[in-house]
Amino acid sequence: MIKLEAKPTNIYIIQVHFPTTRSTEEDIEEMYVQVEELLQLTENNANIFITGDFNASVSCEGSNNSGKFGLENVNERGKRLIEFCKQHELIISNTYFEVPLRRHYTLKAPGNITRYQIDFILVKNKYKNQITFCYVYPGFDVDSDHNLVIAK
């Protein structure tokens, strides 16, 4: 986590990389505990961004915390992520914008056949209007099998 002193509120950026699908539920819950410990270090009115690989799929059905432009059907980890967002009044910003399909998926599985949206940028709901666009930048060389997620 980094803190940027700003006016009118401070900005906190938390970078995460959640355990893979081979990990136990205990590993996942421990990660959420660690993120929650970081959130406790922030002020109530702080502008918070939580970014990274959540290894979760959220649906395209939309809710108060995820938009209707998710890529896949929700999985158990996606349900847990949405629950976390509800608890902390966060939204999953890259599910709120309609963009071409190639600007949704953040990971291509080996063989270049299956694509997933598992990397997200979470922001506090009360600051959601600061995000005017959020999408994946495919082809940007980040030396990873994941695509870069950009928010403006």
CSV table of N, CA and C in Angstrom, one decimal:
chain,number,residue,atom,x,y,z
A,1,MET,N,0.8,-1.2,0.0
A,1,MET,CA,0.0,0.0,0.0
A,1,MET,C,0.9,1.2,0.0
A,2,ILE,N,0.5,2.2,-0.8
A,2,ILE,CA,1.1,3.5,-0.7
A,2,ILE,C,0.1,4.6,-0.4
A,3,LYS,N,0.5,5.6,0.3
A,3,LYS,CA,-0.3,6.8,0.6
A,3,LYS,C,0.2,8.0,-0.1
A,4,LEU,N,-0.7,8.6,-0.8
A,4,LEU,CA,-0.4,9.9,-1.5
A,4,LEU,C,-1.2,11.0,-0.7
A,5,GLU,N,-0.5,11.9,-0.2
A,5,GLU,CA,-1.2,13.0,0.5
A,5,GLU,C,-1.7,14.0,-0.5
A,6,ALA,N,-3.0,14.2,-0.5
A,6,ALA,CA,-3.7,15.0,-1.5
A,6,ALA,C,-4.8,15.8,-0.8
A,7,LYS,N,-5.3,16.7,-1.6
A,7,LYS,CA,-6.5,17.5,-1.1
A,7,LYS,C,-7.6,17.3,-2.1
A,8,PRO,N,-8.8,17.1,-1.7
A,8,PRO,CA,-9.3,17.3,-0.3
A,8,PRO,C,-9.1,16.0,0.6
A,9,THR,N,-8.8,14.8,0.0
A,9,THR,CA,-8.6,13.6,0.8
A,9,THR,C,-7.3,12.9,0.3
A,10,ASN,N,-6.8,12.2,1.2
A,10,ASN,CA,-5.6,11.4,0.9
A,10,ASN,C,-6.0,10.2,0.0
A,11,ILE,N,-5.0,9.8,-0.8
A,11,ILE,CA,-5.3,8.6,-1.8
A,11,ILE,C,-4.4,7.5,-1.3
A,12,TYR,N,-5.0,6.3,-1.3
A,12,TYR,CA,-4.3,5.1,-0.9
A,12,TYR,C,-4.4,4.1,-2.1
A,13,ILE,N,-3.3,3.5,-2.5
A,13,ILE,CA,-3.3,2.5,-3.5
A,13,ILE,C,-2.8,1.2,-2.9
A,14,ILE,N,-3.6,0.2,-3.0
A,14,ILE,CA,-3.3,-1.1,-2.5
A,14,ILE,C,-3.2,-2.1,-3.7
A,15,GLN,N,-2.0,-2.7,-3.8
A,15,GLN,CA,-1.8,-3.7,-4.9
A,15,GLN,C,-1.9,-5.1,-4.4
A,16,VAL,N,-2.7,-5.9,-5.0
A,16,VAL,CA,-2.9,-7.3,-4.5
A,16,VAL,C,-2.6,-8.3,-5.6
A,17,HIS,N,-2.3,-9.5,-5.1
A,17,HIS,CA,-2.2,-10.7,-6.0
A,17,HIS,C,-2.8,-11.8,-5.2
A,18,PHE,N,-4.0,-12.2,-5.4
A,18,PHE,CA,-4.6,-13.2,-4.6
A,18,PHE,C,-4.1,-14.6,-5.1
A,19,PRO,N,-4.2,-15.6,-4.1
A,19,PRO,CA,-3.8,-16.9,-4.5
A,19,PRO,C,-4.5,-17.5,-5.7
A,20,THR,N,-3.9,-18.4,-6.3
A,20,THR,CA,-4.5,-19.1,-7.5
A,20,THR,C,-5.6,-20.0,-7.1
A,21,THR,N,-6.2,-20.6,-8.1
A,21,THR,CA,-7.3,-21.5,-7.9
A,21,THR,C,-6.9,-22.8,-7.2
A,22,ARG,N,-5.6,-23.1,-7.2
A,22,ARG,CA,-5.1,-24.3,-6.5
A,22,ARG,C,-5.0,-24.1,-5.0
A,23,SER,N,-5.2,-22.9,-4.6
A,23,SER,CA,-5.0,-22.5,-3.1
A,23,SER,C,-6.3,-22.9,-2.4
A,24,THR,N,-6.1,-23.0,-1.0
A,24,THR,CA,-7.3,-23.3,-0.2
A,24,THR,C,-8.1,-22.1,0.1
A,25,GLU,N,-9.3,-22.3,0.6
A,25,GLU,CA,-10.2,-21.2,1.0
A,25,GLU,C,-9.6,-20.4,2.2
A,26,GLU,N,-8.8,-21.1,3.0
A,26,GLU,CA,-8.1,-20.4,4.1
A,26,GLU,C,-7.1,-19.4,3.6
A,27,ASP,N,-6.4,-19.8,2.5
A,27,ASP,CA,-5.5,-18.9,1.9
A,27,ASP,C,-6.2,-17.6,1.4
A,28,ILE,N,-7.3,-17.8,0.8
A,28,ILE,CA,-8.1,-16.7,0.2
A,28,ILE,C,-8.5,-15.8,1.4
A,29,GLU,N,-9.1,-16.4,2.4
A,29,GLU,CA,-9.6,-15.6,3.6
A,29,GLU,C,-8.5,-14.9,4.2
A,30,GLU,N,-7.3,-15.5,4.3
A,30,GLU,CA,-6.1,-14.8,4.9
A,30,GLU,C,-5.8,-13.5,4.1
A,31,MET,N,-5.9,-13.6,2.8
A,31,MET,CA,-5.6,-12.5,2.0
A,31,MET,C,-6.6,-11.4,2.2
A,32,TYR,N,-7.9,-11.7,2.3
A,32,TYR,CA,-8.9,-10.7,2.6
A,32,TYR,C,-8.6,-10.0,4.0
A,33,VAL,N,-8.2,-10.8,5.0
A,33,VAL,CA,-7.8,-10.3,6.3
A,33,VAL,C,-6.7,-9.3,6.2
A,34,GLN,N,-5.7,-9.6,5.4
A,34,GLN,CA,-4.6,-8.7,5.2
A,34,GLN,C,-5.0,-7.4,4.5
A,35,VAL,N,-5.8,-7.5,3.5
A,35,VAL,CA,-6.3,-6.3,2.9
A,35,VAL,C,-7.2,-5.4,3.8
A,36,GLU,N,-8.0,-6.1,4.6
A,36,GLU,CA,-8.8,-5.4,5.6
A,36,GLU,C,-7.9,-4.7,6.7
A,37,GLU,N,-6.8,-5.3,7.0
A,37,GLU,CA,-5.9,-4.7,8.0
A,37,GLU,C,-5.3,-3.4,7.4
A,38,LEU,N,-5.0,-3.4,6.1
A,38,LEU,CA,-4.5,-2.2,5.4
A,38,LEU,C,-5.6,-1.2,5.4
A,39,LEU,N,-6.9,-1.6,5.1
A,39,LEU,CA,-8.0,-0.6,5.0
A,39,LEU,C,-8.2,0.1,6.4
A,40,GLN,N,-7.9,-0.6,7.4
A,40,GLN,CA,-8.0,0.0,8.8
A,40,GLN,C,-7.0,1.1,9.0
A,41,LEU,N,-5.9,1.1,8.2
A,41,LEU,CA,-4.9,2.2,8.4
A,41,LEU,C,-5.3,3.4,7.6
A,42,THR,N,-6.4,3.4,6.9
A,42,THR,CA,-6.8,4.6,6.1
A,42,THR,C,-7.9,5.4,6.8
A,43,GLU,N,-8.0,6.6,6.4
A,43,GLU,CA,-9.0,7.5,7.0
A,43,GLU,C,-10.4,7.1,6.4
A,44,ASN,N,-11.5,7.4,7.1
A,44,ASN,CA,-12.8,7.1,6.6
A,44,ASN,C,-13.1,7.7,5.3
A,45,ASN,N,-12.7,9.0,5.1
A,45,ASN,CA,-13.0,9.7,3.8
A,45,ASN,C,-12.0,9.6,2.8
A,46,ALA,N,-11.0,8.7,3.0
A,46,ALA,CA,-9.9,8.5,2.0
A,46,ALA,C,-10.4,8.0,0.7
A,47,ASN,N,-9.7,8.3,-0.4
A,47,ASN,CA,-9.9,7.8,-1.7
A,47,ASN,C,-9.0,6.6,-1.9
A,48,ILE,N,-9.6,5.4,-2.0
A,48,ILE,CA,-8.9,4.1,-2.0
A,48,ILE,C,-9.1,3.4,-3.4
A,49,PHE,N,-7.9,3.0,-3.9
A,49,PHE,CA,-7.9,2.1,-5.0
A,49,PHE,C,-7.3,0.8,-4.6
A,50,ILE,N,-8.0,-0.3,-4.9
A,50,ILE,CA,-7.4,-1.7,-4.7
A,50,ILE,C,-7.3,-2.3,-6.1
A,51,THR,N,-6.1,-2.6,-6.5
A,51,THR,CA,-5.8,-3.0,-7.9
A,51,THR,C,-5.1,-4.3,-7.9
A,52,GLY,N,-5.3,-5.1,-8.9
A,52,GLY,CA,-4.5,-6.3,-9.1
A,52,GLY,C,-5.2,-7.5,-9.5
A,53,ASP,N,-4.6,-8.7,-9.3
A,53,ASP,CA,-5.1,-10.0,-9.7
A,53,ASP,C,-5.9,-10.6,-8.5
A,54,PHE,N,-7.2,-10.6,-8.7
A,54,PHE,CA,-8.0,-11.2,-7.6
A,54,PHE,C,-8.3,-12.7,-7.9
A,55,ASN,N,-7.9,-13.2,-9.0
A,55,ASN,CA,-8.2,-14.6,-9.4
A,55,ASN,C,-9.7,-14.9,-9.1
A,56,ALA,N,-10.6,-14.1,-9.5
A,56,ALA,CA,-12.0,-14.2,-9.3
A,56,ALA,C,-12.7,-13.8,-10.6
A,57,SER,N,-13.9,-14.4,-10.8
A,57,SER,CA,-14.7,-14.0,-11.9
A,57,SER,C,-16.0,-13.4,-11.4
A,58,VAL,N,-16.4,-12.2,-11.9
A,58,VAL,CA,-17.6,-11.6,-11.5
A,58,VAL,C,-18.5,-11.7,-12.7
A,59,SER,N,-19.8,-11.7,-12.5
A,59,SER,CA,-20.8,-11.9,-13.6
A,59,SER,C,-21.0,-10.6,-14.4
A,60,CYS,N,-21.7,-10.7,-15.5
A,60,CYS,CA,-22.1,-9.6,-16.3
A,60,CYS,C,-23.5,-9.2,-16.0
A,61,GLU,N,-24.1,-9.7,-14.9
A,61,GLU,CA,-25.5,-9.4,-14.6
A,61,GLU,C,-25.6,-8.1,-13.9
A,62,GLY,N,-24.5,-7.6,-13.3
A,62,GLY,CA,-24.6,-6.3,-12.6
A,62,GLY,C,-25.2,-6.4,-11.2
A,63,SER,N,-24.7,-5.5,-10.3
A,63,SER,CA,-25.1,-5.4,-9.0
A,63,SER,C,-24.7,-4.0,-8.5
A,64,ASN,N,-24.9,-3.7,-7.3
A,64,ASN,CA,-24.5,-2.4,-6.8
A,64,ASN,C,-23.0,-2.2,-6.8
A,65,ASN,N,-22.3,-3.3,-6.8
A,65,ASN,CA,-20.8,-3.3,-6.7
A,65,ASN,C,-20.1,-3.7,-7.9
A,66,SER,N,-20.8,-4.4,-8.8
A,66,SER,CA,-20.2,-4.8,-10.1
A,66,SER,C,-21.1,-4.4,-11.2
A,67,GLY,N,-20.5,-3.9,-12.3
A,67,GLY,CA,-21.4,-3.4,-13.4
A,67,GLY,C,-21.8,-4.6,-14.3
A,68,LYS,N,-22.5,-4.3,-15.3
A,68,LYS,CA,-23.1,-5.3,-16.2
A,68,LYS,C,-22.2,-5.7,-17.3
A,69,PHE,N,-20.9,-5.3,-17.2
A,69,PHE,CA,-19.9,-5.6,-18.3
A,69,PHE,C,-18.8,-6.5,-17.8
A,70,GLY,N,-19.1,-7.4,-16.9
A,70,GLY,CA,-18.2,-8.4,-16.5
A,70,GLY,C,-18.1,-9.4,-17.6
A,71,LEU,N,-17.0,-10.2,-17.7
A,71,LEU,CA,-16.8,-11.1,-18.8
A,71,LEU,C,-17.4,-12.5,-18.6
A,72,GLU,N,-17.3,-13.1,-17.5
A,72,GLU,CA,-17.8,-14.4,-17.3
A,72,GLU,C,-19.0,-14.5,-16.3
A,73,ASN,N,-19.4,-15.8,-16.1
A,73,ASN,CA,-20.3,-16.0,-15.0
A,73,ASN,C,-19.5,-16.0,-13.7
A,74,VAL,N,-20.2,-15.6,-12.7
A,74,VAL,CA,-19.6,-15.4,-11.4
A,74,VAL,C,-19.2,-16.8,-10.8
A,75,ASN,N,-18.0,-16.9,-10.2
A,75,ASN,CA,-17.6,-18.1,-9.5
A,75,ASN,C,-17.6,-17.8,-8.0
A,76,GLU,N,-17.2,-18.8,-7.2
A,76,GLU,CA,-17.2,-18.7,-5.7
A,76,GLU,C,-16.3,-17.5,-5.3
A,77,ARG,N,-15.2,-17.4,-5.9
A,77,ARG,CA,-14.3,-16.3,-5.6
A,77,ARG,C,-14.8,-15.0,-6.0
A,78,GLY,N,-15.5,-15.0,-7.1
A,78,GLY,CA,-16.2,-13.7,-7.5
A,78,GLY,C,-17.3,-13.3,-6.5
A,79,LYS,N,-18.0,-14.3,-6.0
A,79,LYS,CA,-19.1,-14.0,-5.0
A,79,LYS,C,-18.4,-13.4,-3.8
A,80,ARG,N,-17.3,-14.0,-3.4
A,80,ARG,CA,-16.5,-13.5,-2.2
A,80,ARG,C,-16.0,-12.0,-2.4
A,81,LEU,N,-15.5,-11.8,-3.7
A,81,LEU,CA,-15.1,-10.4,-4.0
A,81,LEU,C,-16.2,-9.4,-3.9
A,82,ILE,N,-17.4,-9.8,-4.5
A,82,ILE,CA,-18.5,-8.9,-4.5
A,82,ILE,C,-19.0,-8.6,-3.0
A,83,GLU,N,-18.9,-9.7,-2.2
A,83,GLU,CA,-19.3,-9.5,-0.8
A,83,GLU,C,-18.3,-8.6,-0.1
A,84,PHE,N,-17.0,-8.7,-0.4
A,84,PHE,CA,-16.0,-7.8,0.1
A,84,PHE,C,-16.3,-6.4,-0.3
A,85,CYS,N,-16.6,-6.2,-1.6
A,85,CYS,CA,-16.9,-4.8,-2.1
A,85,CYS,C,-18.1,-4.3,-1.4
A,86,LYS,N,-19.2,-5.1,-1.1
A,86,LYS,CA,-20.4,-4.6,-0.4
A,86,LYS,C,-20.0,-4.1,1.0
A,87,GLN,N,-19.2,-5.0,1.6
A,87,GLN,CA,-18.8,-4.7,3.0
A,87,GLN,C,-18.0,-3.4,3.1
A,88,HIS,N,-17.2,-3.1,2.1
A,88,HIS,CA,-16.3,-1.9,2.2
A,88,HIS,C,-16.8,-0.8,1.3
A,89,GLU,N,-18.0,-0.9,0.7
A,89,GLU,CA,-18.5,0.1,-0.2
A,89,GLU,C,-17.6,0.5,-1.4
A,90,LEU,N,-17.2,-0.6,-2.0
A,90,LEU,CA,-16.3,-0.5,-3.2
A,90,LEU,C,-17.1,-0.9,-4.4
A,91,ILE,N,-16.6,-0.5,-5.6
A,91,ILE,CA,-17.2,-1.0,-6.9
A,91,ILE,C,-16.0,-1.6,-7.7
A,92,ILE,N,-16.3,-2.4,-8.6
A,92,ILE,CA,-15.4,-3.0,-9.5
A,92,ILE,C,-15.4,-2.2,-10.8
A,93,SER,N,-14.5,-1.3,-10.9
A,93,SER,CA,-14.7,-0.3,-12.0
A,93,SER,C,-14.6,-0.8,-13.4
A,94,ASN,N,-13.8,-1.8,-13.7
A,94,ASN,CA,-13.7,-2.3,-15.0
A,94,ASN,C,-14.9,-3.1,-15.5
A,95,THR,N,-15.9,-3.3,-14.7
A,95,THR,CA,-17.1,-3.9,-15.1
A,95,THR,C,-18.2,-2.9,-15.4
A,96,TYR,N,-17.9,-1.6,-15.3
A,96,TYR,CA,-18.9,-0.6,-15.4
A,96,TYR,C,-18.9,0.0,-16.8
A,97,PHE,N,-18.0,-0.3,-17.7
A,97,PHE,CA,-17.9,0.4,-18.9
A,97,PHE,C,-18.0,-0.6,-20.1
A,98,GLU,N,-18.8,-0.3,-21.1
A,98,GLU,CA,-19.0,-1.1,-22.3
A,98,GLU,C,-17.8,-0.8,-23.2
A,99,VAL,N,-17.0,-1.9,-23.4
A,99,VAL,CA,-15.9,-1.8,-24.3
A,99,VAL,C,-15.9,-3.0,-25.2
A,100,PRO,N,-15.1,-3.0,-26.3
A,100,PRO,CA,-15.0,-4.3,-27.1
A,100,PRO,C,-14.5,-5.4,-26.2
A,101,LEU,N,-14.9,-6.6,-26.6
A,101,LEU,CA,-14.6,-7.8,-25.8
A,101,LEU,C,-13.1,-7.9,-25.5
A,102,ARG,N,-12.2,-7.6,-26.5
A,102,ARG,CA,-10.8,-7.7,-26.2
A,102,ARG,C,-10.3,-6.8,-25.2
A,103,ARG,N,-11.1,-5.8,-24.8
A,103,ARG,CA,-10.7,-4.8,-23.7
A,103,ARG,C,-11.3,-5.2,-22.4
A,104,HIS,N,-11.9,-6.4,-22.3
A,104,HIS,CA,-12.4,-7.0,-21.1
A,104,HIS,C,-11.5,-8.0,-20.4
A,105,TYR,N,-11.0,-8.9,-21.2
A,105,TYR,CA,-10.2,-10.0,-20.6
A,105,TYR,C,-8.8,-9.6,-20.2
A,106,THR,N,-8.4,-10.1,-19.1
A,106,THR,CA,-7.2,-9.7,-18.5
A,106,THR,C,-6.1,-10.8,-18.5
A,107,LEU,N,-6.6,-12.0,-18.9
A,107,LEU,CA,-5.7,-13.2,-18.9
A,107,LEU,C,-6.1,-14.1,-20.0
A,108,LYS,N,-5.1,-14.6,-20.8
A,108,LYS,CA,-5.4,-15.6,-21.8
A,108,LYS,C,-4.7,-16.9,-21.3
A,109,ALA,N,-5.5,-17.9,-21.3
A,109,ALA,CA,-5.0,-19.2,-20.8
A,109,ALA,C,-4.0,-19.8,-21.9
A,110,PRO,N,-3.1,-20.7,-21.5
A,110,PRO,CA,-2.2,-21.3,-22.5
A,110,PRO,C,-3.0,-21.9,-23.6
A,111,GLY,N,-2.5,-21.7,-24.8
A,111,GLY,CA,-3.2,-22.1,-26.1
A,111,GLY,C,-4.0,-21.0,-26.7
A,112,ASN,N,-4.1,-19.8,-26.0
A,112,ASN,CA,-4.7,-18.7,-26.6
A,112,ASN,C,-6.2,-18.9,-26.9
A,113,ILE,N,-6.9,-19.8,-26.2
A,113,ILE,CA,-8.3,-20.1,-26.5
A,113,ILE,C,-9.2,-19.5,-25.5
A,114,THR,N,-9.0,-19.8,-24.2
A,114,THR,CA,-9.8,-19.3,-23.1
A,114,THR,C,-9.3,-18.0,-22.5
A,115,ARG,N,-10.2,-17.1,-22.3
A,115,ARG,CA,-9.9,-15.8,-21.8
A,115,ARG,C,-10.7,-15.5,-20.5
A,116,TYR,N,-10.1,-14.8,-19.6
A,116,TYR,CA,-10.7,-14.5,-18.3
A,116,TYR,C,-10.5,-13.1,-17.9
A,117,GLN,N,-11.5,-12.6,-17.1
A,117,GLN,CA,-11.4,-11.2,-16.5
A,117,GLN,C,-11.2,-11.5,-15.0
A,118,ILE,N,-9.9,-11.4,-14.5
A,118,ILE,CA,-9.7,-11.7,-13.1
A,118,ILE,C,-8.9,-10.6,-12.4
A,119,ASP,N,-8.5,-9.6,-13.2
A,119,ASP,CA,-7.7,-8.4,-12.7
A,119,ASP,C,-8.7,-7.2,-12.7
A,120,PHE,N,-8.7,-6.5,-11.5
A,120,PHE,CA,-9.7,-5.5,-11.4
A,120,PHE,C,-9.1,-4.2,-10.7
A,121,ILE,N,-9.8,-3.1,-10.8
A,121,ILE,CA,-9.6,-1.9,-10.1
A,121,ILE,C,-10.8,-1.6,-9.3
A,122,LEU,N,-10.7,-1.7,-8.0
A,122,LEU,CA,-11.7,-1.4,-7.1
A,122,LEU,C,-11.6,0.1,-6.6
A,123,VAL,N,-12.7,0.8,-6.5
A,123,VAL,CA,-12.7,2.1,-5.9
A,123,VAL,C,-13.9,2.3,-5.0
A,124,LYS,N,-13.8,3.2,-4.1
A,124,LYS,CA,-14.9,3.5,-3.2
A,124,LYS,C,-16.1,4.0,-4.0
A,125,ASN,N,-17.2,3.5,-3.7
A,125,ASN,CA,-18.5,3.9,-4.4
A,125,ASN,C,-18.7,5.4,-4.4
A,126,LYS,N,-18.4,6.1,-3.3
A,126,LYS,CA,-18.6,7.5,-3.3
A,126,LYS,C,-17.7,8.3,-4.2
A,127,TYR,N,-16.6,7.7,-4.6
A,127,TYR,CA,-15.7,8.3,-5.6
A,127,TYR,C,-15.8,7.7,-7.0
A,128,LYS,N,-16.8,7.0,-7.3
A,128,LYS,CA,-16.8,6.3,-8.5
A,128,LYS,C,-16.9,7.2,-9.7
A,129,ASN,N,-17.4,8.4,-9.6
A,129,ASN,CA,-17.5,9.3,-10.7
A,129,ASN,C,-16.1,9.9,-11.2
A,130,GLN,N,-15.1,9.7,-10.4
A,130,GLN,CA,-13.8,10.1,-10.8
A,130,GLN,C,-13.2,9.2,-11.9
A,131,ILE,N,-13.8,8.0,-12.0
A,131,ILE,CA,-13.4,7.0,-13.0
A,131,ILE,C,-14.2,7.3,-14.3
A,132,THR,N,-13.6,7.8,-15.3
A,132,THR,CA,-14.4,8.1,-16.5
A,132,THR,C,-14.3,7.0,-17.5
A,133,PHE,N,-13.4,6.1,-17.4
A,133,PHE,CA,-13.2,5.0,-18.3
A,133,PHE,C,-12.3,4.0,-17.7
A,134,CYS,N,-12.5,2.7,-17.9
A,134,CYS,CA,-11.6,1.6,-17.4
A,134,CYS,C,-11.7,0.5,-18.3
A,135,TYR,N,-10.5,0.0,-18.8
A,135,TYR,CA,-10.5,-1.0,-19.8
A,135,TYR,C,-9.1,-1.7,-19.7
A,136,VAL,N,-9.0,-2.8,-20.5
A,136,VAL,CA,-7.8,-3.6,-20.6
A,136,VAL,C,-7.0,-3.1,-21.8
A,137,TYR,N,-5.7,-3.0,-21.7
A,137,TYR,CA,-4.9,-2.6,-22.8
A,137,TYR,C,-4.1,-3.8,-23.3
A,138,PRO,N,-4.8,-4.6,-24.2
A,138,PRO,CA,-4.1,-5.8,-24.7
A,138,PRO,C,-2.9,-5.4,-25.6
A,139,GLY,N,-1.9,-6.3,-25.4
A,139,GLY,CA,-0.7,-6.1,-26.3
A,139,GLY,C,0.3,-5.2,-25.7
A,140,PHE,N,0.0,-4.5,-24.6
A,140,PHE,CA,1.0,-3.7,-23.9
A,140,PHE,C,2.0,-4.6,-23.3
A,141,ASP,N,3.3,-4.4,-23.5
A,141,ASP,CA,4.3,-5.4,-23.1
A,141,ASP,C,4.6,-5.1,-21.6
A,142,VAL,N,4.1,-6.0,-20.7
A,142,VAL,CA,4.3,-5.9,-19.3
A,142,VAL,C,5.0,-7.2,-18.8
A,143,ASP,N,5.5,-8.0,-19.7
A,143,ASP,CA,6.2,-9.3,-19.4
A,143,ASP,C,5.4,-10.2,-18.5
A,144,SER,N,4.1,-10.4,-18.9
A,144,SER,CA,3.2,-11.2,-18.1
A,144,SER,C,2.2,-11.8,-19.0
A,145,ASP,N,1.5,-12.9,-18.5
A,145,ASP,CA,0.4,-13.4,-19.3
A,145,ASP,C,-0.9,-12.7,-19.0
A,146,HIS,N,-0.8,-11.7,-18.2
A,146,HIS,CA,-2.0,-10.8,-17.9
A,146,HIS,C,-1.8,-9.5,-18.8
A,147,ASN,N,-3.0,-9.0,-19.1
A,147,ASN,CA,-3.1,-7.7,-19.8
A,147,ASN,C,-3.2,-6.6,-18.7
A,148,LEU,N,-2.7,-5.4,-19.1
A,148,LEU,CA,-2.7,-4.2,-18.3
A,148,LEU,C,-4.1,-3.7,-18.2
A,149,VAL,N,-4.6,-3.3,-17.0
A,149,VAL,CA,-5.9,-2.7,-16.8
A,149,VAL,C,-5.6,-1.2,-16.5
A,150,ILE,N,-6.3,-0.4,-17.2
A,150,ILE,CA,-6.1,1.1,-17.2
A,150,ILE,C,-7.4,1.8,-16.8
A,151,ALA,N,-7.3,2.7,-15.9
A,151,ALA,CA,-8.5,3.6,-15.5
A,151,ALA,C,-8.1,5.0,-15.7
A,152,LYS,N,-9.0,5.8,-16.3
A,152,LYS,CA,-8.8,7.2,-16.4
A,152,LYS,C,-9.8,7.9,-15.5
